[in-house]
XYZ file of C-alpha atoms in Angstrom:
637
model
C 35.530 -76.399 44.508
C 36.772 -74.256 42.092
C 32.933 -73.801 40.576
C 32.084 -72.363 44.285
C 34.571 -70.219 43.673
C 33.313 -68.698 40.572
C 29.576 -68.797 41.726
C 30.832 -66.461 44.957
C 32.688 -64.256 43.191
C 29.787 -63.729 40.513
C 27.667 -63.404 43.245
C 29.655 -60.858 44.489
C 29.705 -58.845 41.497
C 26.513 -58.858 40.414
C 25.875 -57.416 44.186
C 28.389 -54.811 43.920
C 26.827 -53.997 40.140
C 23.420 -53.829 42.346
C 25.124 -51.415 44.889
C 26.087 -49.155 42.879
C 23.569 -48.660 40.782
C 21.290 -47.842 43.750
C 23.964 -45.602 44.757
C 23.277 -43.716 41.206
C 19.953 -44.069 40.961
C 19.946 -42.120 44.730
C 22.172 -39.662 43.188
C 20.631 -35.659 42.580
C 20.597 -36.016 38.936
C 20.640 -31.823 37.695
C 20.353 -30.646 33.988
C 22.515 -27.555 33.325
C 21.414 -25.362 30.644
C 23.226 -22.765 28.500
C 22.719 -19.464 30.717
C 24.327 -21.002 34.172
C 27.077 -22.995 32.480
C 28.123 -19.087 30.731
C 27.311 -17.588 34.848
C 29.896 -19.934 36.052
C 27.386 -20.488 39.050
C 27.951 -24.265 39.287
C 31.897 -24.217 39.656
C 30.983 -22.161 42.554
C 28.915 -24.266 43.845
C 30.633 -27.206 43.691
C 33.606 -25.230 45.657
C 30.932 -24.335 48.410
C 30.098 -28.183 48.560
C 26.685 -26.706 47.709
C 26.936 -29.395 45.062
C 29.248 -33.027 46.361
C 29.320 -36.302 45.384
C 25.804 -36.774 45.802
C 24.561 -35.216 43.216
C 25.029 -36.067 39.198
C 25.386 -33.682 36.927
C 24.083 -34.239 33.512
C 25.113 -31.406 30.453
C 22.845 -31.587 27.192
C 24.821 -32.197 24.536
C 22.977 -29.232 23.259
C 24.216 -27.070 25.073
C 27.779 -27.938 24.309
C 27.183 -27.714 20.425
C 25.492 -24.036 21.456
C 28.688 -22.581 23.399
C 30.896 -24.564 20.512
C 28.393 -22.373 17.874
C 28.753 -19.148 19.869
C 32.759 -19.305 20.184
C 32.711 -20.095 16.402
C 31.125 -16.373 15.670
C 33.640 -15.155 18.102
C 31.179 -14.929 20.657
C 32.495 -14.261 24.359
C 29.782 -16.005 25.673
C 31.094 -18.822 23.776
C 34.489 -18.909 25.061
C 33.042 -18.392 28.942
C 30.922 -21.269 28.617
C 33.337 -23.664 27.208
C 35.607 -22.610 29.679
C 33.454 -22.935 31.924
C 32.624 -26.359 31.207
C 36.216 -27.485 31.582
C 36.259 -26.026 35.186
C 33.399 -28.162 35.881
C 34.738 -31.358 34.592
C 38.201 -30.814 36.553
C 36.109 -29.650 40.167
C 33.850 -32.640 39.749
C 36.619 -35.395 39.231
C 38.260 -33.266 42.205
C 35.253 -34.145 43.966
C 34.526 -37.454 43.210
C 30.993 -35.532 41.131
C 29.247 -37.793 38.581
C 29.318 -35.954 35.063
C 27.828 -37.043 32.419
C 26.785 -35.972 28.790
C 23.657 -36.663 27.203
C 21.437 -36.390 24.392
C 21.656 -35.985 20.380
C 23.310 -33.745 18.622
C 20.936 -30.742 17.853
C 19.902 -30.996 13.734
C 19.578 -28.731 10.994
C 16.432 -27.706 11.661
C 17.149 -27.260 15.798
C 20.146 -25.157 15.093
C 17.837 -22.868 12.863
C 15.016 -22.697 15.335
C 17.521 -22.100 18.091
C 16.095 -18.606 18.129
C 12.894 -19.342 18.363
C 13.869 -21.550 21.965
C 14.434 -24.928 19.922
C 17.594 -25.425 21.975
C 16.301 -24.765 25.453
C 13.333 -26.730 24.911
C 15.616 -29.911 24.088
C 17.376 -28.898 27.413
C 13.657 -29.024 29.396
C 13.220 -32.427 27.675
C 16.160 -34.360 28.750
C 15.613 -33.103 32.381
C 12.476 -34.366 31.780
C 13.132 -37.640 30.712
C 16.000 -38.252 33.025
C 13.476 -36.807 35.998
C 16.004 -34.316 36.847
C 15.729 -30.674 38.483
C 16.664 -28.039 35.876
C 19.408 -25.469 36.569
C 19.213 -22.027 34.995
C 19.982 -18.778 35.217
C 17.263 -17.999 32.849
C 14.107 -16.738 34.219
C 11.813 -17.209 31.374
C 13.287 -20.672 30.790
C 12.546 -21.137 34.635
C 9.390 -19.981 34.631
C 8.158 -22.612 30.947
C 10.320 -25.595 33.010
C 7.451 -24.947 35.973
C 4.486 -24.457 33.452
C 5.458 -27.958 31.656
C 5.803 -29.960 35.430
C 9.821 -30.133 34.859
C 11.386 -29.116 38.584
C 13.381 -26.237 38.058
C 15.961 -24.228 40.102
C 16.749 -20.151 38.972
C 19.694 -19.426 39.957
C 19.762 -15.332 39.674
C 23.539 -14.071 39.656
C 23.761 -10.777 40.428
C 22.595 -8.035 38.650
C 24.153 -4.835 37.228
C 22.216 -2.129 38.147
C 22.833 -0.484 34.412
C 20.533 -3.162 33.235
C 17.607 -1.216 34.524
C 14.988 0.000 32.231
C 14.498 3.211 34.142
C 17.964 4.083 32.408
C 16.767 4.540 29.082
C 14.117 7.047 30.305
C 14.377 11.187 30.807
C 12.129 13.515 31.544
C 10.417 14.279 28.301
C 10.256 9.864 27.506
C 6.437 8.690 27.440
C 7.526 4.924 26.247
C 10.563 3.326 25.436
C 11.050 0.767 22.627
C 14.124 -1.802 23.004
C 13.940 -4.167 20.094
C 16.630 -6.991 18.813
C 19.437 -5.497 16.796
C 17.800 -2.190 16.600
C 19.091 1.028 18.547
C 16.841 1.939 21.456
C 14.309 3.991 20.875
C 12.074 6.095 22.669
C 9.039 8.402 22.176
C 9.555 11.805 23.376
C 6.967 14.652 24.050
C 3.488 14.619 25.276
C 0.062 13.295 24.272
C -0.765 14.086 21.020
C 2.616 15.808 20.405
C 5.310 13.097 20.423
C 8.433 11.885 18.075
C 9.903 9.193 17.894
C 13.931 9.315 18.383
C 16.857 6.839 18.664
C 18.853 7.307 22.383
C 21.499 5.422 21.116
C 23.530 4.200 18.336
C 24.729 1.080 19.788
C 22.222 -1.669 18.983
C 20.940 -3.993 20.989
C 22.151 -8.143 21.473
C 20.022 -10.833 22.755
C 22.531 -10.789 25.699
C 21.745 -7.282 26.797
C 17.689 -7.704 26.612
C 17.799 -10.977 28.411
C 19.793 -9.314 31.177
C 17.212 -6.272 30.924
C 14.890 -8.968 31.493
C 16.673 -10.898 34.384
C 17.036 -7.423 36.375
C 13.145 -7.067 36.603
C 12.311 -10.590 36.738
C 15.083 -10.605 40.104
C 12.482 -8.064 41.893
C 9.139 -10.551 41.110
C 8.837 -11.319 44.472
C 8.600 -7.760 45.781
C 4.903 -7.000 44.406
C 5.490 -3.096 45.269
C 8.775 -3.331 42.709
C 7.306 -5.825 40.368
C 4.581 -7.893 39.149
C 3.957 -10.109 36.135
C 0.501 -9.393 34.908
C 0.351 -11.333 32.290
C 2.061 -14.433 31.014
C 2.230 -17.340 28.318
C 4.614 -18.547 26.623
C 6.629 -15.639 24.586
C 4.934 -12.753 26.273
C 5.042 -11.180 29.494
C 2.975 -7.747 30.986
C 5.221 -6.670 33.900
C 4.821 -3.978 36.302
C 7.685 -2.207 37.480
C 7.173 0.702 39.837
C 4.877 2.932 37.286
C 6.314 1.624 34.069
C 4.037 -0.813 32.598
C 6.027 -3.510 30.327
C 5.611 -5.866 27.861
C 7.964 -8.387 26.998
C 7.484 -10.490 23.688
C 9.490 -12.963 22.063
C 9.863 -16.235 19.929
C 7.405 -18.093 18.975
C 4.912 -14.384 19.873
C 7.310 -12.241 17.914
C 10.608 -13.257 15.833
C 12.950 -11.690 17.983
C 13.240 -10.098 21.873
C 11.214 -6.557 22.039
C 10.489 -4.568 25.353
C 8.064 -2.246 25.383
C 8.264 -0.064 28.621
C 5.348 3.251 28.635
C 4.814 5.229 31.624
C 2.199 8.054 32.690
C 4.025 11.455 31.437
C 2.196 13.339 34.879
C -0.870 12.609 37.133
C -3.792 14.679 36.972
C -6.449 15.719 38.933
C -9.903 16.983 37.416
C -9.127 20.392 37.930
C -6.196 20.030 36.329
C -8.640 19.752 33.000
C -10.320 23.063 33.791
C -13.329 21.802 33.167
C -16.741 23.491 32.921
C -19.004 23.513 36.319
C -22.373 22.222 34.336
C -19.832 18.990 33.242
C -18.412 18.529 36.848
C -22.079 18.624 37.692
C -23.028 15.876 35.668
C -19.926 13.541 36.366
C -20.799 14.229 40.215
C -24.483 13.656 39.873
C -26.020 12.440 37.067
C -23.444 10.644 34.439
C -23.807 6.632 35.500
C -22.582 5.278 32.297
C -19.360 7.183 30.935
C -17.299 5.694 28.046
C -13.355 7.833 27.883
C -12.631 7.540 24.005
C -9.652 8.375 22.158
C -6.945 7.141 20.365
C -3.943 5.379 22.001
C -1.514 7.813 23.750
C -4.189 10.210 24.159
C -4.718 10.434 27.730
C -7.702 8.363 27.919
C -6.030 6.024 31.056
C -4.752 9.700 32.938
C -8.052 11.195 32.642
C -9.771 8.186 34.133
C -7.265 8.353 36.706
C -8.574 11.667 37.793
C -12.333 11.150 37.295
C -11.638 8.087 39.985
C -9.685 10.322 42.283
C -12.617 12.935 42.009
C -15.021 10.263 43.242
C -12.996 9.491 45.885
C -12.850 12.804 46.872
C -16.783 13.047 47.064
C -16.662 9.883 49.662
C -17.533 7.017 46.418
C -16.622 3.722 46.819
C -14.257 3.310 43.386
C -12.892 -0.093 42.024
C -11.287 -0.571 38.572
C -11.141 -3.326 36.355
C -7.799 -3.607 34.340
C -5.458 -5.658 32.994
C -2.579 -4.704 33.531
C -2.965 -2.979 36.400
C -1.865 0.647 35.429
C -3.852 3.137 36.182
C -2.550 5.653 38.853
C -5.261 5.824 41.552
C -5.798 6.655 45.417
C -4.485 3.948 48.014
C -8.291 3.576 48.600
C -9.371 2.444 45.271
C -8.920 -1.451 44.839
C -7.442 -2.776 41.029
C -8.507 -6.014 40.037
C -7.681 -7.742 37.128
C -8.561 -10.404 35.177
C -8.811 -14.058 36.433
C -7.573 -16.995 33.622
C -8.093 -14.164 30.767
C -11.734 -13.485 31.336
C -13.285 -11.220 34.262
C -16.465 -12.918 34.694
C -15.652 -14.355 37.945
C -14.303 -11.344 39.661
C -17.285 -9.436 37.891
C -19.638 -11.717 40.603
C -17.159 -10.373 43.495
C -17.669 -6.614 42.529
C -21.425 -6.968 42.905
C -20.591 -8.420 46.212
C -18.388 -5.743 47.673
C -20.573 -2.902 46.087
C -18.723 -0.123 44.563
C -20.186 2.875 43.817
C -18.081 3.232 40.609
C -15.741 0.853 38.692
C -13.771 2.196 35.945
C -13.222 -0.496 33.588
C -9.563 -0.309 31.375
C -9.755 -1.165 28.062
C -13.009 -2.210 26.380
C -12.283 -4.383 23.541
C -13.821 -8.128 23.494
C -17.509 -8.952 22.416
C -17.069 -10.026 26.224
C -15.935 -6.939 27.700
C -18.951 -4.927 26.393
C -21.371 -7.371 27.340
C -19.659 -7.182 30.954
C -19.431 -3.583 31.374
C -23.349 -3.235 30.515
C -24.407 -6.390 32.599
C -22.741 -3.694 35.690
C -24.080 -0.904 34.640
C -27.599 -2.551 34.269
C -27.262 -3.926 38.217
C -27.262 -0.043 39.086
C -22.809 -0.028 39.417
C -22.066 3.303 37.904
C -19.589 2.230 35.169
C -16.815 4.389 33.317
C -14.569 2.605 30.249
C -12.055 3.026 28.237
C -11.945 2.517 24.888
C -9.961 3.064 21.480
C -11.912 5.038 19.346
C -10.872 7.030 16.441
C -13.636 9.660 16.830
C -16.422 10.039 19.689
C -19.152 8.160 17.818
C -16.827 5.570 16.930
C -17.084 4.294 20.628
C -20.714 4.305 20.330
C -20.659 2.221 17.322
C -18.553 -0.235 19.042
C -21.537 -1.181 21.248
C -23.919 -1.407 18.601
C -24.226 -5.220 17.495
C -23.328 -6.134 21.116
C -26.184 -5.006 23.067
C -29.308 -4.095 21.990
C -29.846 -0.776 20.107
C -32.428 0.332 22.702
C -30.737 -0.587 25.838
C -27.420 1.339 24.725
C -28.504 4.811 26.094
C -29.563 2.852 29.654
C -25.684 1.739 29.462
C -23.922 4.904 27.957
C -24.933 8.000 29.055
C -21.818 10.456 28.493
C -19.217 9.983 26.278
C -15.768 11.621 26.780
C -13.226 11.865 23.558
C -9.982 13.091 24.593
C -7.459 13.797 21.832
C -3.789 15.184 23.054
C -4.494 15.197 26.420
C -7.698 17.421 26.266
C -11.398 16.788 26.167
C -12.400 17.684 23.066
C -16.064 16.417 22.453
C -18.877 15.394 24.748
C -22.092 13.628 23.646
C -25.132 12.784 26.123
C -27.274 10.138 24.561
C -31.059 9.669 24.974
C -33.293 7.377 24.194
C -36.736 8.907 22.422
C -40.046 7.703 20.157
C -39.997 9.333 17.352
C -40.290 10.007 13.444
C -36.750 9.489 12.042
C -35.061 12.679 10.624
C -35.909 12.515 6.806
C -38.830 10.147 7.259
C -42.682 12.655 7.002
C -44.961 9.509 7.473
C -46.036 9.076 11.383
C -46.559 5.369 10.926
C -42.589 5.423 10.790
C -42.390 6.295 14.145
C -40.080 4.051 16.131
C -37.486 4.185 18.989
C -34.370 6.704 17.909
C -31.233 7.148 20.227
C -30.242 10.721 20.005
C -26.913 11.526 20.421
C -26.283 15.263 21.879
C -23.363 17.672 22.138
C -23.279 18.283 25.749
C -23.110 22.084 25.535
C -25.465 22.713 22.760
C -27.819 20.391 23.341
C -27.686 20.004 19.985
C -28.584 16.505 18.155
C -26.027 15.560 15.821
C -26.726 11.910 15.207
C -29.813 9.922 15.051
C -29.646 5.866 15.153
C -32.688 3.992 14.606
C -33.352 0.728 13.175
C -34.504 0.157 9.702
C -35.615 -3.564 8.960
C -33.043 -5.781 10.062
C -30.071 -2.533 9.536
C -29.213 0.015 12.571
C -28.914 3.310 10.915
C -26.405 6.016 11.947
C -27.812 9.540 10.718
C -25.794 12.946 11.037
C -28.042 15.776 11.607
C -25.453 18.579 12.371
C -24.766 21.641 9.779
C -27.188 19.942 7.360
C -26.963 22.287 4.015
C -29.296 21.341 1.009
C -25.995 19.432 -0.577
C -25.519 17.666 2.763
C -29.417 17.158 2.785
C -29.501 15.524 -0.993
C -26.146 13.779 -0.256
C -27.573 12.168 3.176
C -30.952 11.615 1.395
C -29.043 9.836 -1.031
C -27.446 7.822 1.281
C -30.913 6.864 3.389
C -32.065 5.830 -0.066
C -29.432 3.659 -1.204
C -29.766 2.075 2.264
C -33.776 1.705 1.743
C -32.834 0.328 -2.047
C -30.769 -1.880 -0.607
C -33.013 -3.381 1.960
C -35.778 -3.291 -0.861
C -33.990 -5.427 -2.764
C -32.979 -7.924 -0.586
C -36.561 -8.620 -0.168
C -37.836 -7.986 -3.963
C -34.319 -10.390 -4.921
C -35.962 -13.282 -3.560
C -38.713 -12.829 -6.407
C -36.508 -11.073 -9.189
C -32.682 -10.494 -8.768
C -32.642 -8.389 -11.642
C -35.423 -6.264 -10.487
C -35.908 -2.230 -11.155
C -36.753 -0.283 -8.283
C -37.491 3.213 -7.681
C -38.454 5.295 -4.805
C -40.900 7.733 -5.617
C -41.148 9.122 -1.951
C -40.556 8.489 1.765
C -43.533 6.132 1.513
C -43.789 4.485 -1.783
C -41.684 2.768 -3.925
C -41.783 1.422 -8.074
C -40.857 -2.216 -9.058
C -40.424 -2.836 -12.372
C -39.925 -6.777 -12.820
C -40.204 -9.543 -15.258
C -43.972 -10.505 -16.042
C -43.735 -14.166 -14.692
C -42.934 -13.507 -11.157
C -45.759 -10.849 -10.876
C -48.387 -13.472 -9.796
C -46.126 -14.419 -7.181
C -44.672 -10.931 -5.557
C -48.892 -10.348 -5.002
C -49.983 -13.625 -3.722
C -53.291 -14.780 -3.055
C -55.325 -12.080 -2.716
C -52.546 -9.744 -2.582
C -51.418 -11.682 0.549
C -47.782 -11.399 -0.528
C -47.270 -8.023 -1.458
C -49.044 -7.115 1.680
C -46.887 -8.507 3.908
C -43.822 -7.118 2.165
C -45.434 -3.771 2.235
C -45.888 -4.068 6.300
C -42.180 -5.492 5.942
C -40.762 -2.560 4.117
C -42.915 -0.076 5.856
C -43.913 1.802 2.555
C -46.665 1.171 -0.302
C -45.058 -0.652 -3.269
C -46.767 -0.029 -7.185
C -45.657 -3.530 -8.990
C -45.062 -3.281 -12.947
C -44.039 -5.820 -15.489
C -41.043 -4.970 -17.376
C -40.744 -4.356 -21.062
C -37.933 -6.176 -22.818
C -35.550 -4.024 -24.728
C -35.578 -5.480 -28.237
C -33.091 -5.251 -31.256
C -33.375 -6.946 -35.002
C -35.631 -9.920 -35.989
C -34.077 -13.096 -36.242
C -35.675 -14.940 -38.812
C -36.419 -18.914 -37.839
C -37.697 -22.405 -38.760
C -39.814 -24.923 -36.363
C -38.975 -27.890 -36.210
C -40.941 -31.258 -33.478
C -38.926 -34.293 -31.789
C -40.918 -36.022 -29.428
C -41.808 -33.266 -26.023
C -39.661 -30.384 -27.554
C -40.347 -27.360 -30.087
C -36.589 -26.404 -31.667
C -37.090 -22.671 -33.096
C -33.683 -23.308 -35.415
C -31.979 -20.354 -35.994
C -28.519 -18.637 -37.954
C -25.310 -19.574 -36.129
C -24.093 -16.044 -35.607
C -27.058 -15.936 -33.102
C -25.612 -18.980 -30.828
C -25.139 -17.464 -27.319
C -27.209 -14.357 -28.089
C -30.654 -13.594 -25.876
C -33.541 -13.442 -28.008
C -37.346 -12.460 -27.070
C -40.279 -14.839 -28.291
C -43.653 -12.646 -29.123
C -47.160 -14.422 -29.756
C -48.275 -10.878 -31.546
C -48.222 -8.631 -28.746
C -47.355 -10.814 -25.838
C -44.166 -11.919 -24.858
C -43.572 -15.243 -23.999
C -40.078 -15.977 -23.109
C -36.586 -14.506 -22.808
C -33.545 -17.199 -23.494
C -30.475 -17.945 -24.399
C -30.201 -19.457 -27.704
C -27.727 -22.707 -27.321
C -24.630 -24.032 -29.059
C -26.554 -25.884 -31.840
C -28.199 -22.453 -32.712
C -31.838 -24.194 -31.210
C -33.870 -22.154 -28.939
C -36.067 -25.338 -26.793
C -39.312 -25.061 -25.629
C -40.800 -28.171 -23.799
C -44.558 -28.619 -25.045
C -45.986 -29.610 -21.809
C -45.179 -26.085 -20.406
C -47.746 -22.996 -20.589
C -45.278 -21.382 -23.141
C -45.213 -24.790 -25.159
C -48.443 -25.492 -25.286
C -49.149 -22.076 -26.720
C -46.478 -22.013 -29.550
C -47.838 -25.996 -30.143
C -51.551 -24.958 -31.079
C -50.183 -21.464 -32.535
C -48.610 -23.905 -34.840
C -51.417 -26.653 -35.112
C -53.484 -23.686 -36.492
C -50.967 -22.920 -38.714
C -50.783 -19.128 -37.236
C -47.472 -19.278 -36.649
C -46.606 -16.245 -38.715
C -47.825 -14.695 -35.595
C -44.575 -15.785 -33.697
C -41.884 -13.113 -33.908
C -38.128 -13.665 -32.244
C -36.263 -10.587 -31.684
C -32.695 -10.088 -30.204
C -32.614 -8.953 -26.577
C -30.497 -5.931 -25.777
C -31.261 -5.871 -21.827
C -28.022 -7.424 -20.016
C-alpha cells in the first residue's frame, strides 16, 4: 500500500513539474536591453499591467555589467539603470512577473568592443536564442534586431524637442558637423566662400547624438518629416524636411558623426543671369548636359533650376538621385535607387517617358554606363558630377564609353565654381588631321571640345594606337608649342617602344618627324624586327602609322682585355684576369662583332660551339687565326 502511495504522489509531481513548465514555456519571454532599462519604460509598464504575469522577463547579464561599468565612471546613466533595475525586480515579485538573468559575463575583448556595438549585439543574441521579442528604446538597435530576423519592439519615450538638428543651424549655416567628443561644428557662408567654425564649446557624448538620432528616427513614419534613404549597418542617409543627413557609426566609422547639409537658397535660372544664346541652347538644342564642379559648389542648386526651367516650358522632368535632395517642382517625380543599383528603375523611366531626367551624382563605372544607355534611347539627360575642372568631367567618361560615342552622350558641359557658371564647353565630334600631326593619312575621328562663346577649340582628343590623347590647343605660344610637341612625342616614344620592346628593350629611338622615326638596336634582332620580306616591319609601320629607318647599334668600347682559349667538351672558355669578373666585354672577329656578355665568377666568358657565334670562334681557331679575335670592355649600361 504504502508503494501506491509513493507511485501517486510521484505521479503527481512529475505532472505538476509538466504543468508548469508548459505554463513557462507559454509565458512572453522579452529581452531588455541597455537603452529601455536607463528609460525606465518597463516599470511603467508593468504598473499599466501592459506587462503581468504572463509575460517573462529575461535581462542580459550584459547589460547589468554595462550599467555596473557606467556607474563606475560616475555615469548617471549608470546609476538610472541600476536603479532602475531594482524597481523592476520589486514590481515584478509584486506582480507575480517571471525575472530572470541570463547569459555570460561580457570578456575582455566585449568590454573593449562595446563601442563598436559588441554589447548590444550579445543582447540581440540571447533574444535570439531564447526566441524572445527584443525591447529597446534604441532605434538603430531596433532597426539591426529586424534586419537579423530577431522580433523586436521600439519603444520611443518621448522626445525633447532641443534634440532637434534644426537647432544647431542659423541663417548663414550650409552644413553642420556633430561628431563624438568634438564641439559642434558648422560651416558658415556660401558656395565657394565658407569657414568652418565651432557653435559651441561643450562637446558632444554618445548620449546626446543617440538622442539627436532618436528625435529624427521618432518622425520615420511621416515621409513628408522624414525618410531613411539609405541604410546598412553603421550608416544611415536621412531626410529631414530639406536637411539631408548622414548618420555613421561603429563598425563604418570609430565613433557617432552626423552630418546634416542643407540648400543655402533655391534658384531659378534667371536667378544666374544667364546669356540668351545659352538659354537658347538649354531650351532647344543641349540633350546631353553634364553640371561639374567641386563639392559645395552649387552643382545640385543649379540643376534644381535647369529642372524647374523645363518645367516651365511644359517638359516632362524626372530625376535620378540618391538621396533624394534636390529641390524641385511638385510635378517632377525623384526616384532613387533600388537595392544600390538603378538598373531596374532605369527600365521604368523608359516606360513613363520623360522628356528630361537629371541624374544626381555620377560616380560608378555603372552610373556612366547608365546615364549614356538614356541618353542614347533619345531621354535628354543632365548629371552631376565632381569634377575638379570642366574637362575633368569629360575625362571621367573616357574609358567608360567609347571615345566616339562620348560627344552623342555629352553635348554641353556646365562647371560651376562658387555658385556661378564659370566655363562652358560644347563638344563635337569631327574627321580630321590631329593638331600637330601634317600627314593626311593620320586622319582619324577627333572630339573637339569648344568654349561655348568663342567657339573656340581648346582641346582635341583622338586616339593614338591603343592611348586616347587629350590635346590643349588654346593660347598655344612657340614654348607651349615645343612643350606640347614634347609631350605628343614622349607619348609617340612611348607607344614606339612598347612595340620595338618586344624585339629590343634596350632599344634607341628617335623621331625624326611627324612621320618617321630612327631605331637604333642590337644587330641580332635586326633579321627579326624586318621579317620575311620585310613582312614584320611592315606591319609595325601600318601599326605605328609612320615609316621606321632600322639601324644596328655600335657597341661603346673601352680597353682590351687580353685572354687565353681554352676547349672542354661543347664549350669555348675565353679565360680572362679576375678584376674583369662581372664586367661586360665585346667579342670582335676583326671588324665584326660577335657577342656582348657578362664575363662570370670564374673570370670565363662561355661560348657553346654548336651556336653560329661558336662555330665561328671554333674554325677561327682551327685555322689558327685567332689573333684575329679581339675582347674589349663594354662601356654601354
Amino acid at each position: 500500500m504504502q508503494v501506491i502511495y509513493g507511485i501517486f504522489h510521484l505521479v503527481t509531481f512529475f505532472k505538476n513539474l509538466m504543468n508548469d513548465l508548459i505554463i513557462v514555456n507559454l509565458k512572453k519571454k522579452i529581452v531588455l536591453d541597455t537603452s529601455i532599462i536607463i528609460d525606465g519604460d518597463i516599470s511603467q509598464k508593468i504598473d499599466n499591467k501592459d506587462i503581468d504575469e504572463n509575460f517573462e522577463i529575461i535581462i542580459p547579464r550584459a547589460a547589468i555589467d554595462e550599467l555596473q561599468s557606467q556607474a563606475c565612471k560616475q555615469k548617471e546613466h549608470g546609476f538610472i539603470g541600476l536603479a532602475e533595475l531594482r524597481k523592476i525586480r520589486e514590481k515584478c515579485s509584486e506582480n507575480n512577473i517571471l525575472v530572470r538573468i541570463y547569459g555570460e559575463k561580457p570578456n575582455l575583448e566585449d568590454i573593449k568592443l562595446a563601442k563598436n556595438g559588441r554589447i548590444d549585439a550579445l543582447i540581440t543574441d540571447i533574444a535570439e536564442k531564447e526566441n524572445a521579442t527584443l525591447f529597446t528604446a534604441d532605434y538603430i538597435q531596433h532597426l539591426t534586431a529586424n534586419a537579423t530576423g530577431i522580433s523586436s519592439v521600439h519603444i520611443r519615450s518621448p522626445v525633447s524637442a532641443s534634440f532637434n538638428l534644426e537647432n544647431y543651424f542659423d541663417d548663414r549655416s550650409m552644413s553642420v558637423h556633430l561628431i563624438e567628443g568634438v564641439e559642434p561644428l558648422a560651416k558658415k557662408g556660401t558656395p565657394g566662400e565658407f569657414t568652418l567654425e565651432k557653435i559651441s564649446d561643450n562637446k558632444l557624448d554618445k548620449q546626446t547624438l543617440n538622442q539627436i538620432m532618436n528625435f529624427l528616427f521618432s518622425t520615420e513614419n511621416n515621409k513628408k518629416i522624414s525618410n531613411i534613404e539609405i541604410s546598412f549597418d553603421g550608416c544611415y542617409v536621412v531626410m529631414y524636411k530639406n536637411l539631408r543627413i548622414v548618420i555613421t557609426q561603429p563598425p563604418v566609422s570609430n565613433k557617432i558623426e552626423i552630418t546634416a547639409v542643407r540648400p543655402i537658397k533655391k534658384l531659378s535660372l534667371q536667378d544666374y543671369q544667364l546669356d540668351t544664346t545659352l538659354v537658347d541652347r538649354l531650351s532647344k538644342e543641349a540633350e546631353g548636359i553634364l553640371i561639374a564642379g567641386r563639392p559645395g559648389s552649387g552643382k545640385s542648386t543649379f540643376a534644381s533650376s535647369i529642372a524647374e526651367h523645363y518645367v516651365q516650358n511644359n517638359k516632362l522632368v524626372k530625376t535620378l538621385e540618391s538621396p533624394r535632395d534636390l529641390q524641385v517642382p511638385e510635378n517632377v517625380v525623384q526616384y532613387g535607387s533600388f537595392k544600390n543599383g538603378y538598373e531596374r528603375v532605369a527600365d521604368i523611366l523608359l516606360l513613363v517617358r520623360p522628356d528630361f531626367t537629371i541624374f544626381d551624382e555620377v560616380r560608378r563605372i555603372k552610373d556612366f554606363e547608365l546615364f549614356a544607355d538614356l541618353r542614347l534611347t533619345g531621354i535628354g539627360m543632365i548629371g552631376v558630377i565632381h569634377a575638379n575642372e570642366a574637362l575633368d568631367a569629360i575625362q571621367r567618361f573616357i574609358g567608360k564609353i567609347e571615345l566616339g560615342m562620348i560627344p552623342h552622350v555629352i553635348d554641353t558641359v556646365i562647371f560651376i565654381h562658387g555658385g556661378k557658371i564659370e566655363k562652358i564647353y560644347e563638344l563635337n565630334l569631327t574627321v580630321k588631321v590631329p593638331a600637330g600631326m601634317v600627314e593626311q593619312d593620320l586622319a582619324r575621328p577627333v572630339v573637339e571640345i569648344r568654349d561655348f562663346f568663342s567657339k573656340e577649340t581648346e582641346y582635341e582628343i583622338y586616339s593614338y594606337g591603343e592611348e586616347n590623347i587629350i590635346i590643349p590647343l588654346k593660347n598655344i605660344d612657340k614654348k607651349i608649342d615645343k612643350e606640347r610637341n614634347n609631350r605628343i612625342n614622349k607619348l609617340a616614344e612611348s607607344k614606339i617602344r612598347e612595340v620595338i620592346g618586344k624585339f629590343d628593350p634596350k632599344a634607341e629611338i628617335m623621331i625624326i618627324s611627324n612621320d618617321k622615326i630612327r631605331i637604333v638596336v642590337n644587330k641580332e634582332v635586326i633579321p627579326r624586327i624586318i621579317g620575311r620580306g620585310g613582312s614584320t616591319i611592315s606591319e609595325i609601320e601600318k601599326t605605328l602609322g609612320v615609316r621606321i629607318d632600322v639601324e644596328a647599334k655600335v657597341p661603346l668600347i673601352g680597353n682590351e682585355i687580353a685572354f687565353s682559349i681554352t676547349e672542354s667538351g661543347s664549350r669555348i672558355y675565353l679565360l680572362v684576369d679576375e678584376m674583369h669578373i662581372g664586367k661586360k666585354a665585346n667579342l670582335f672577329l676583326g671588324d665584326e662583332l660577335l657577342i656582348t656578355n657578362q664575363i662570370g665568377k670564374k673570370a670565363k666568358l662561355k661560348l657553346d660551339k654548336k651556336s653560329e657565334i661558336g662555330r665561328k670562334v671554333f674554325n677561327t681557331i682551327m685555322s689558327n687565326n685567332q689573333d684575329s679575335m679581339k675582347l674589349y670592355e663594354s662601356k654601354d649600361e
